[in-house]
Short mmCIF file of C-alpha atoms and ligand atoms in Angstrom, two decimals:
data_model
loop_
_atom_site.label_atom_id
_atom_site.label_comp_id
_atom_site.label_asym_id
_atom_site.label_seq_id
_atom_site.Cartn_x
_atom_site.Cartn_y
_atom_site.Cartn_z
CA MET A 1 7.22 105.95 16.89
CA THR A 2 7.64 109.72 16.43
CA SER A 3 9.54 110.91 13.36
CA PRO A 4 13.13 112.12 13.65
CA SER A 5 13.89 115.83 13.31
CA SER A 6 13.00 117.06 9.82
CA SER A 7 16.59 118.02 8.89
CA LEU A 8 17.77 114.41 9.42
CA HIS A 9 17.47 112.17 6.38
CA VAL A 10 18.70 108.81 7.64
CA PRO A 11 19.03 107.08 4.23
CA ASP A 12 21.42 109.88 3.18
CA LEU A 13 23.58 109.25 6.25
CA ILE A 14 23.63 105.50 5.57
CA ARG A 15 24.57 106.22 1.94
CA GLN A 16 27.35 108.62 3.00
CA LYS A 17 28.86 106.03 5.31
CA ARG A 18 28.40 103.25 2.76
CA ASP A 19 30.42 105.36 0.30
CA GLY A 20 33.14 106.11 2.85
CA SER A 21 32.37 109.74 3.80
CA GLU A 22 33.00 111.27 7.23
CA HIS A 23 30.03 112.30 9.40
CA SER A 24 29.90 115.62 11.22
CA ARG A 25 29.20 115.78 14.96
CA ALA A 26 25.73 117.21 14.21
CA GLU A 27 24.92 114.28 11.91
CA LEU A 28 26.01 111.75 14.53
CA GLU A 29 23.96 113.56 17.16
CA GLY A 30 20.85 113.41 15.00
CA LEU A 31 21.32 109.74 14.21
CA ILE A 32 22.38 108.39 17.62
CA LEU A 33 20.19 110.54 19.85
CA GLY A 34 17.27 109.94 17.45
CA TYR A 35 17.86 106.21 17.83
CA THR A 36 18.12 106.44 21.63
CA ARG A 37 14.79 108.31 21.78
CA GLY A 38 13.15 105.65 19.60
CA GLU A 39 12.72 107.98 16.61
CA VAL A 40 15.10 106.15 14.24
CA PRO A 41 14.26 102.45 13.80
CA ASP A 42 16.56 99.46 14.37
CA TYR A 43 16.65 98.52 10.67
CA GLN A 44 18.19 101.85 9.65
CA ILE A 45 20.77 101.78 12.45
CA SER A 46 21.56 98.14 11.56
CA ALA A 47 22.39 99.19 7.99
CA TRP A 48 24.43 102.14 9.28
CA LEU A 49 26.37 99.91 11.73
CA MET A 50 27.26 97.53 8.90
CA ALA A 51 28.43 100.49 6.78
CA VAL A 52 30.64 101.60 9.72
CA TYR A 53 31.90 98.04 10.11
CA LEU A 54 32.94 97.91 6.45
CA ARG A 55 34.16 101.51 6.02
CA GLY A 56 35.47 102.40 9.48
CA MET A 57 35.53 105.85 11.07
CA THR A 58 38.13 108.60 11.24
CA PRO A 59 39.63 109.41 14.68
CA GLN A 60 37.60 112.65 14.82
CA GLU A 61 34.40 110.82 13.92
CA THR A 62 35.10 108.13 16.53
CA ALA A 63 35.67 110.80 19.20
CA ASP A 64 32.48 112.63 18.16
CA LEU A 65 30.45 109.40 18.27
CA THR A 66 31.82 108.70 21.77
CA LEU A 67 30.91 112.17 23.05
CA VAL A 68 27.40 111.89 21.61
CA MET A 69 26.95 108.51 23.33
CA ALA A 70 28.40 109.82 26.63
CA ASP A 71 25.93 112.76 26.43
CA SER A 72 22.93 110.49 25.82
CA GLY A 73 22.07 110.00 29.52
CA ASP A 74 23.24 110.78 33.08
CA GLN A 75 26.80 111.97 33.62
CA MET A 76 28.59 111.67 36.96
CA ASP A 77 30.02 114.91 38.24
CA LEU A 78 33.18 114.03 40.18
CA GLY A 79 34.45 117.63 39.95
CA THR A 80 34.37 118.09 43.73
CA LEU A 81 36.70 115.14 44.36
CA PRO A 82 40.50 115.43 44.22
CA ARG A 83 42.68 113.54 41.70
CA THR A 84 40.06 111.12 40.37
CA VAL A 85 41.04 107.91 38.58
CA ASP A 86 39.00 105.24 36.85
CA LYS A 87 40.27 101.92 35.59
CA HIS A 88 38.93 99.67 32.87
CA SER A 89 39.94 96.22 31.75
CA THR A 90 38.75 94.89 28.41
CA GLY A 91 37.89 91.64 30.19
CA GLY A 92 39.94 88.70 31.30
CA VAL A 93 39.92 85.45 33.24
CA GLY A 94 41.08 85.41 36.84
CA ASP A 95 41.43 89.19 36.58
CA LYS A 96 41.09 90.45 40.14
CA THR A 97 43.23 93.52 39.40
CA SER A 98 40.54 96.07 40.35
CA LEU A 99 40.27 94.58 43.85
CA ILE A 100 43.96 95.29 44.42
CA LEU A 101 44.61 98.36 42.30
CA THR A 102 41.75 100.52 43.56
CA PRO A 103 42.77 100.40 47.28
CA MET A 104 46.39 100.92 46.18
CA LEU A 105 45.33 104.10 44.36
CA ALA A 106 43.37 105.27 47.42
CA ALA A 107 46.46 104.65 49.60
CA LEU A 108 48.49 106.70 47.10
CA GLY A 109 46.24 109.73 47.64
CA LEU A 110 44.15 109.37 44.48
CA THR A 111 40.35 109.08 44.48
CA VAL A 112 38.49 106.15 42.94
CA ALA A 113 34.73 106.72 42.62
CA LYS A 114 33.92 103.98 40.21
CA MET A 115 31.14 102.02 38.59
CA SER A 116 31.85 98.37 37.92
CA GLY A 117 30.01 95.59 36.18
CA ARG A 118 28.98 92.02 36.81
CA GLY A 119 30.49 89.09 34.99
CA LEU A 120 29.03 87.74 31.77
CA ALA A 121 29.94 84.53 29.89
CA HIS A 122 33.56 83.52 30.62
CA THR A 123 34.72 86.82 32.15
CA GLY A 124 34.23 87.75 35.79
CA GLY A 125 32.96 91.03 37.23
CA THR A 126 34.25 93.06 40.17
CA ILE A 127 30.78 93.44 41.73
CA ASP A 128 30.27 89.65 41.83
CA LYS A 129 33.67 89.20 43.45
CA LEU A 130 32.97 91.82 46.14
CA GLU A 131 29.64 90.17 46.92
CA SER A 132 31.71 87.28 48.31
CA PHE A 133 31.78 89.48 51.45
CA PRO A 134 28.40 88.88 53.13
CA GLY A 135 26.47 92.14 53.40
CA TRP A 136 28.56 94.12 50.92
CA THR A 137 26.31 96.22 48.68
CA PRO A 138 26.96 97.77 45.27
CA GLU A 139 24.07 100.18 45.77
CA LEU A 140 24.81 103.55 47.37
CA PRO A 141 22.85 106.78 47.04
CA GLU A 142 24.87 109.42 45.19
CA ASP A 143 25.59 111.58 48.25
CA ARG A 144 26.98 108.58 50.19
CA PHE A 145 28.97 107.43 47.17
CA LEU A 146 30.67 110.83 46.88
CA ALA A 147 31.16 111.22 50.66
CA GLN A 148 32.76 107.76 50.94
CA ALA A 149 35.04 108.48 47.98
CA ARG A 150 36.13 111.71 49.69
CA GLU A 151 36.71 110.04 53.09
CA ILE A 152 38.31 106.73 52.12
CA GLY A 153 39.42 107.48 48.57
CA LEU A 154 37.45 104.47 47.32
CA ALA A 155 33.78 103.85 46.53
CA LEU A 156 32.57 101.27 44.06
CA VAL A 157 29.01 100.81 42.86
CA GLY A 158 27.11 98.84 40.21
CA GLN A 159 25.94 100.49 37.02
CA SER A 160 22.62 101.70 38.41
CA ARG A 161 22.52 105.14 36.82
CA ASP A 162 21.44 105.64 33.25
CA LEU A 163 24.98 106.12 31.91
CA ALA A 164 25.41 106.24 28.12
CA PRO A 165 22.04 104.59 27.29
CA ALA A 166 22.88 104.99 23.58
CA ASP A 167 25.68 102.46 24.11
CA GLY A 168 23.33 99.92 25.72
CA LYS A 169 20.94 100.12 22.76
CA LEU A 170 23.66 100.10 20.12
CA TYR A 171 25.50 97.20 21.77
CA ALA A 172 22.35 95.05 21.81
CA LEU A 173 21.88 95.76 18.09
CA ARG A 174 25.56 95.11 17.27
CA ASP A 175 25.23 91.77 19.04
CA VAL A 176 22.58 90.57 16.57
CA THR A 177 23.96 92.19 13.40
CA ALA A 178 27.55 90.81 13.43
CA THR A 179 29.01 94.27 14.10
CA VAL A 180 30.51 93.82 17.58
CA ASP A 181 34.14 93.30 16.56
CA CYS A 182 34.63 96.68 14.92
CA LEU A 183 37.38 98.88 16.35
CA PRO A 184 35.72 102.35 16.34
CA LEU A 185 32.52 100.81 17.73
CA ILE A 186 34.34 98.97 20.54
CA ALA A 187 36.49 102.01 21.40
CA SER A 188 33.53 104.41 21.44
CA SER A 189 31.40 101.94 23.43
CA ILE A 190 33.99 101.54 26.20
CA MET A 191 35.02 105.19 26.29
CA SER A 192 31.46 106.59 26.28
CA LYS A 193 30.86 104.87 29.64
CA LYS A 194 34.21 106.04 31.00
CA LEU A 195 33.60 109.67 29.95
CA ALA A 196 30.09 109.61 31.46
CA SER A 197 31.55 108.17 34.70
CA GLY A 198 33.37 111.45 35.22
CA ALA A 199 36.98 110.64 36.25
CA HIS A 200 39.76 112.97 35.10
CA THR A 201 42.20 110.11 34.52
CA VAL A 202 41.44 106.69 33.05
CA VAL A 203 43.87 103.77 33.11
CA LEU A 204 43.07 101.04 30.60
CA ASP A 205 44.21 97.42 30.74
CA VAL A 206 43.84 96.13 27.20
CA LYS A 207 44.01 92.33 27.25
CA VAL A 208 45.48 90.44 24.32
CA GLY A 209 45.30 86.69 23.70
CA ALA A 210 43.14 83.59 23.81
CA GLY A 211 40.93 84.76 26.67
CA ALA A 212 40.50 88.31 25.34
CA PHE A 213 38.46 90.35 22.85
CA MET A 214 41.66 91.27 20.98
CA ARG A 215 43.51 88.16 19.86
CA THR A 216 46.70 89.81 18.49
CA LEU A 217 49.05 92.47 19.83
CA ASP A 218 48.51 94.64 16.71
CA ASP A 219 44.73 94.62 17.24
CA GLY A 220 45.20 95.38 20.94
CA ARG A 221 47.52 98.30 20.15
CA ALA A 222 45.06 99.73 17.64
CA LEU A 223 42.24 99.57 20.21
CA ALA A 224 44.43 101.13 22.91
CA ARG A 225 45.48 103.97 20.57
CA ALA A 226 41.88 104.63 19.55
CA MET A 227 40.74 104.84 23.20
CA VAL A 228 43.66 107.06 24.27
CA ASP A 229 42.95 109.33 21.28
CA ILE A 230 39.25 109.63 22.21
CA GLY A 231 40.14 110.51 25.80
CA THR A 232 42.69 113.11 24.75
CA ARG A 233 40.20 114.77 22.38
CA ALA A 234 37.69 114.83 25.25
CA GLY A 235 40.19 116.56 27.56
CA ARG A 236 40.87 113.55 29.80
CA GLN A 237 44.14 111.83 30.67
CA VAL A 238 43.99 108.27 29.32
CA ARG A 239 46.85 105.78 29.46
CA ALA A 240 46.79 102.13 28.40
CA VAL A 241 48.81 99.04 29.24
CA LEU A 242 48.61 96.04 26.90
CA THR A 243 48.77 92.74 28.79
CA ASP A 244 48.85 89.07 27.93
CA MET A 245 45.63 87.11 28.45
CA ASP A 246 46.56 83.77 26.91
CA THR A 247 46.59 82.31 30.39
CA PRO A 248 44.68 83.46 33.51
CA LEU A 249 46.21 86.08 35.78
CA GLY A 250 47.49 84.73 39.10
CA HIS A 251 46.60 81.21 40.26
CA LEU A 252 42.89 81.41 41.06
CA ALA A 253 39.73 81.96 39.02
CA GLY A 254 36.24 82.10 40.57
CA ASN A 255 34.74 84.77 42.81
CA SER A 256 35.68 83.96 46.45
CA LEU A 257 38.93 82.33 45.33
CA GLU A 258 39.91 85.51 43.47
CA VAL A 259 39.11 87.61 46.52
CA GLN A 260 41.40 85.37 48.59
CA GLU A 261 44.20 85.86 46.06
CA ALA A 262 43.58 89.61 45.97
CA LEU A 263 43.87 89.74 49.77
CA MET A 264 47.17 87.85 49.62
CA THR A 265 48.42 90.36 47.07
CA LEU A 266 47.30 93.29 49.23
CA ARG A 267 49.40 91.75 52.02
CA GLY A 268 52.41 91.75 49.67
CA GLU A 269 52.29 87.96 49.27
CA GLY A 270 50.58 87.69 45.89
CA PRO A 271 51.74 86.00 42.69
CA GLU A 272 54.33 87.93 40.73
CA ASP A 273 52.29 88.47 37.54
CA LEU A 274 49.34 89.94 39.39
CA THR A 275 51.52 92.15 41.61
CA GLU A 276 53.48 93.42 38.59
CA LEU A 277 50.32 94.33 36.70
CA CYS A 278 48.80 96.21 39.65
CA VAL A 279 52.04 98.14 40.19
CA ALA A 280 52.26 98.96 36.45
CA LEU A 281 48.68 100.29 36.38
CA ALA A 282 49.25 102.34 39.55
CA VAL A 283 52.38 103.85 37.97
CA GLU A 284 50.34 104.90 34.92
CA ALA A 285 47.74 106.58 37.16
CA LEU A 286 50.41 108.49 39.10
CA ALA A 287 52.28 109.38 35.89
CA ALA A 288 49.06 110.92 34.54
CA TYR A 289 49.24 113.27 37.54
CA GLY A 290 52.83 114.18 36.66
CA GLU A 291 54.72 111.85 39.01
CA ASP A 292 58.11 110.51 38.00
CA PRO A 293 57.70 106.79 37.03
CA ALA A 294 60.56 105.49 39.20
CA GLN A 295 59.25 107.29 42.28
CA ALA A 296 55.70 106.21 41.42
CA GLU A 297 56.78 102.56 41.25
CA ALA A 298 58.49 102.69 44.64
CA ARG A 299 55.43 104.35 46.21
CA ALA A 300 53.05 101.84 44.59
CA ARG A 301 55.05 98.84 45.87
CA ALA A 302 55.20 100.37 49.34
CA THR A 303 51.37 100.34 49.63
CA LEU A 304 51.49 96.53 49.41
CA ALA A 305 54.46 96.15 51.76
CA ASP A 306 53.29 98.53 54.51
CA GLY A 307 49.63 97.44 54.70
CA SER A 308 48.23 100.81 53.63
CA ALA A 309 46.38 99.40 50.58
CA LEU A 310 44.94 96.57 52.72
CA ALA A 311 43.77 99.13 55.31
CA LYS A 312 41.95 101.06 52.53
CA PHE A 313 40.32 97.85 51.32
CA ARG A 314 39.18 96.95 54.85
CA ALA A 315 37.65 100.42 55.32
CA PHE A 316 35.96 100.23 51.91
CA VAL A 317 34.39 96.78 52.49
CA GLY A 318 33.06 97.90 55.89
CA ALA A 319 31.73 101.23 54.59
CA GLN A 320 29.60 99.38 52.01
CA GLY A 321 28.12 97.00 54.60
CA GLY A 322 30.45 94.03 54.10
CA ASP A 323 31.86 91.78 56.82
CA ALA A 324 35.31 93.40 57.01
CA SER A 325 36.57 90.76 59.50
CA ARG A 326 36.93 88.44 56.51
CA VAL A 327 39.54 90.79 55.04
CA ASP A 328 41.83 89.51 57.80
CA HIS A 329 40.36 86.00 57.75
CA PRO A 330 40.04 85.11 54.06
CA GLU A 331 39.63 81.44 55.05
CA ARG A 332 36.13 82.40 56.22
CA LEU A 333 35.04 83.34 52.70
CA ASP A 334 32.74 80.71 51.22
CA VAL A 335 34.73 78.24 49.09
CA ALA A 336 32.93 75.18 47.67
CA PRO A 337 34.03 71.97 49.49
CA GLY A 338 34.28 69.64 46.46
CA ARG A 339 37.76 69.06 44.99
CA ALA A 340 38.91 67.40 41.77
CA GLU A 341 42.21 67.56 39.92
CA ILE A 342 43.44 67.53 36.33
CA VAL A 343 46.82 65.84 36.01
CA ALA A 344 49.64 66.23 33.48
CA PRO A 345 49.19 63.68 30.66
CA ALA A 346 53.01 63.40 30.28
CA SER A 347 56.24 64.64 31.86
CA GLY A 348 57.63 67.91 30.51
CA PHE A 349 56.67 71.55 30.76
CA VAL A 350 53.28 73.20 30.91
CA GLU A 351 53.01 74.95 27.55
CA ARG A 352 49.49 76.33 27.70
CA ILE A 353 46.61 76.71 30.14
CA ASP A 354 44.07 78.38 27.93
CA ALA A 355 42.38 81.34 29.62
CA LEU A 356 39.13 80.86 27.72
CA SER A 357 38.90 77.20 28.83
CA VAL A 358 39.44 78.19 32.47
CA GLY A 359 36.83 80.96 32.19
CA ARG A 360 34.32 78.54 30.66
CA ALA A 361 35.10 75.91 33.31
CA VAL A 362 34.26 78.42 36.08
CA LEU A 363 31.05 79.24 34.22
CA VAL A 364 29.88 75.61 33.95
CA LEU A 365 30.77 74.93 37.60
CA GLY A 366 28.18 77.64 38.38
CA GLY A 367 30.52 80.57 39.05
CA GLY A 368 29.38 82.70 36.10
CA ARG A 369 26.24 83.56 34.21
CA GLU A 370 25.14 83.02 30.59
CA ARG A 371 22.46 85.72 30.83
CA LYS A 372 22.18 88.94 32.79
CA GLY A 373 20.44 88.56 36.15
CA GLU A 374 21.24 84.88 36.77
CA ALA A 375 22.38 83.91 40.30
CA ILE A 376 25.92 82.58 40.67
CA ASP A 377 27.82 80.36 43.10
CA HIS A 378 30.64 82.47 44.58
CA GLY A 379 32.49 79.47 46.00
CA VAL A 380 33.39 77.46 42.88
CA GLY A 381 36.42 77.92 40.66
CA VAL A 382 39.72 76.67 39.31
CA GLU A 383 43.23 76.81 40.76
CA LEU A 384 46.31 76.73 38.57
CA LEU A 385 48.74 74.62 40.61
CA ARG A 386 51.30 75.08 37.84
CA LYS A 387 51.63 77.96 35.38
CA PRO A 388 52.91 77.85 31.77
CA GLY A 389 56.67 77.36 31.69
CA GLU A 390 56.81 75.22 34.84
CA ALA A 391 58.05 71.60 34.83
CA VAL A 392 55.63 68.75 35.61
CA GLN A 393 55.76 64.97 35.98
CA ALA A 394 53.22 62.68 34.29
CA GLY A 395 50.27 62.20 36.66
CA GLU A 396 51.07 65.30 38.74
CA ALA A 397 48.14 67.63 39.44
CA VAL A 398 48.23 70.80 37.31
CA LEU A 399 44.72 72.19 37.91
CA ARG A 400 42.35 71.89 40.87
CA LEU A 401 38.60 72.33 40.54
CA TYR A 402 36.46 73.62 43.42
CA HIS A 403 32.94 72.30 42.86
CA ARG A 404 29.60 72.04 44.66
CA GLU A 405 28.34 68.44 44.75
CA GLY A 406 29.72 67.70 41.31
CA ARG A 407 27.64 70.33 39.50
CA GLY A 408 29.16 70.93 36.06
CA LEU A 409 32.24 68.91 36.98
CA ASP A 410 32.38 66.65 33.90
CA ALA A 411 31.93 69.56 31.50
CA ALA A 412 34.54 71.65 33.38
CA ARG A 413 37.01 68.75 33.30
CA ALA A 414 36.54 68.32 29.55
CA LEU A 415 37.14 72.04 28.94
CA LEU A 416 40.28 72.12 31.08
CA GLU A 417 41.73 68.95 29.55
CA VAL A 418 41.43 70.48 26.08
CA GLY A 419 42.92 73.77 27.29
CA LEU A 420 46.01 72.17 28.86
CA THR A 421 49.09 71.23 26.86
CA VAL A 422 52.33 69.78 28.14
CA THR A 423 55.42 69.63 25.90
CA ALA A 424 58.89 68.12 26.14
CA GLN A 425 60.64 71.44 25.47
CA ALA A 426 60.41 74.40 27.85
CA PRO A 427 58.24 77.03 26.09
CA GLN A 428 59.54 80.56 25.59
CA ALA A 429 58.67 82.83 28.48
CA GLN A 430 55.94 85.30 27.58
CA PRO A 431 56.07 88.78 29.14
CA LEU A 432 52.90 89.88 30.92
CA ILE A 433 53.16 93.55 29.96
CA LEU A 434 53.37 93.71 26.20
CA ASP A 435 53.31 97.47 25.56
CA ARG A 436 52.11 100.86 26.84
CA VAL A 437 50.18 103.57 25.00
CA ASN A 438 49.79 107.10 26.31
N1 URA B 1 33.09 96.17 25.91
C1 URA B 1 32.23 97.20 25.72
O1 URA B 1 31.83 97.86 26.68
N2 URA B 1 31.83 97.49 24.47
C2 URA B 1 32.27 96.81 23.39
O2 URA B 1 31.88 97.13 22.29
C3 URA B 1 33.16 95.74 23.59
C4 URA B 1 33.56 95.44 24.87
#
């Protein structure tokens, strides 16, 4: 290991943060870039992360940390593309929003040139969902990526470039030092990747609830404000919507099943919650480009009613090698043949279908991965035949499992039974969109 630059005395920086002082941009650069280059060891950064966890960071410090992390590797230059938009969700269950929103944005005349991730643990990933189309590839050379974004308005690739490598290293260390759930570290981690990805406008969907990183609305608001503040200081337009993630979005969770539901929504026949969220996020993107919200909402809805968003999606799947005929024949997507049902234990109203339980059930059926790089079964998943608030009779099916030869079925059943509650009284309706921050 080479020694860090002579002006950097890491124990002093740890001491400063331990005692609650604010770092300068130059100090953060020395520390974080030194760590990324392997010049500052894990044990010193571990101590520093814990000091940040306990003492926090000022908004200026958080923005500086984010910029240093964004500058630590490759940066996408989208400057030649018109009206670029990126979208990020803090992770949910049954969240197929990107599949619907991104072609809507393309149909609205915006450009989405986006990097997306794969699923990990109980949350799904857009790349895994798109791989339900045989032949579809998340790997495009940069010139094709940019050309496709210019022609169709939509190109989506996996995270192949070395974007924000400082974040990758810091996240791995946070994971083993109990410093993941720290607001300035989460906000800077997410935003460093968004800044390095190059879009002018970023729309954030901050999930709140049982299936989300942020369990309470106050915590979700604080994270949204921190990320919007970072973006503003970096000269980007960032707008956030806070949404409920106590229960999965839409009716289907699992890769091919979610694609089928996304296609229904793109045909204007999707579930109301999912449609509302996609329209709300599209309105935020258009508002960032100065459009009046009422007009933006009408235009966004029209892309689902007139088939223009579906046409963009069809062109996008085909351009990246996928079998676009399945866009019009979703029944040809691979869905596992096994079926099992969870029934209501009593008559009454569905009070809760816990998002985390559904996400874990998909995982144990084989539809998700515990570790990076594991293969997944695109065809398995869970269908919500009833949603919270709906009436049920004892013995009536509430959830349907799609399984492959019984793999993981008992464990999935157990998870879903614990996550389902039925009560005599109708529960209070919970709004999907809880707040907006911009
Ligand atoms: N997602 C990220 O990318 N980083 C975090 O720190 C938390 C969630």
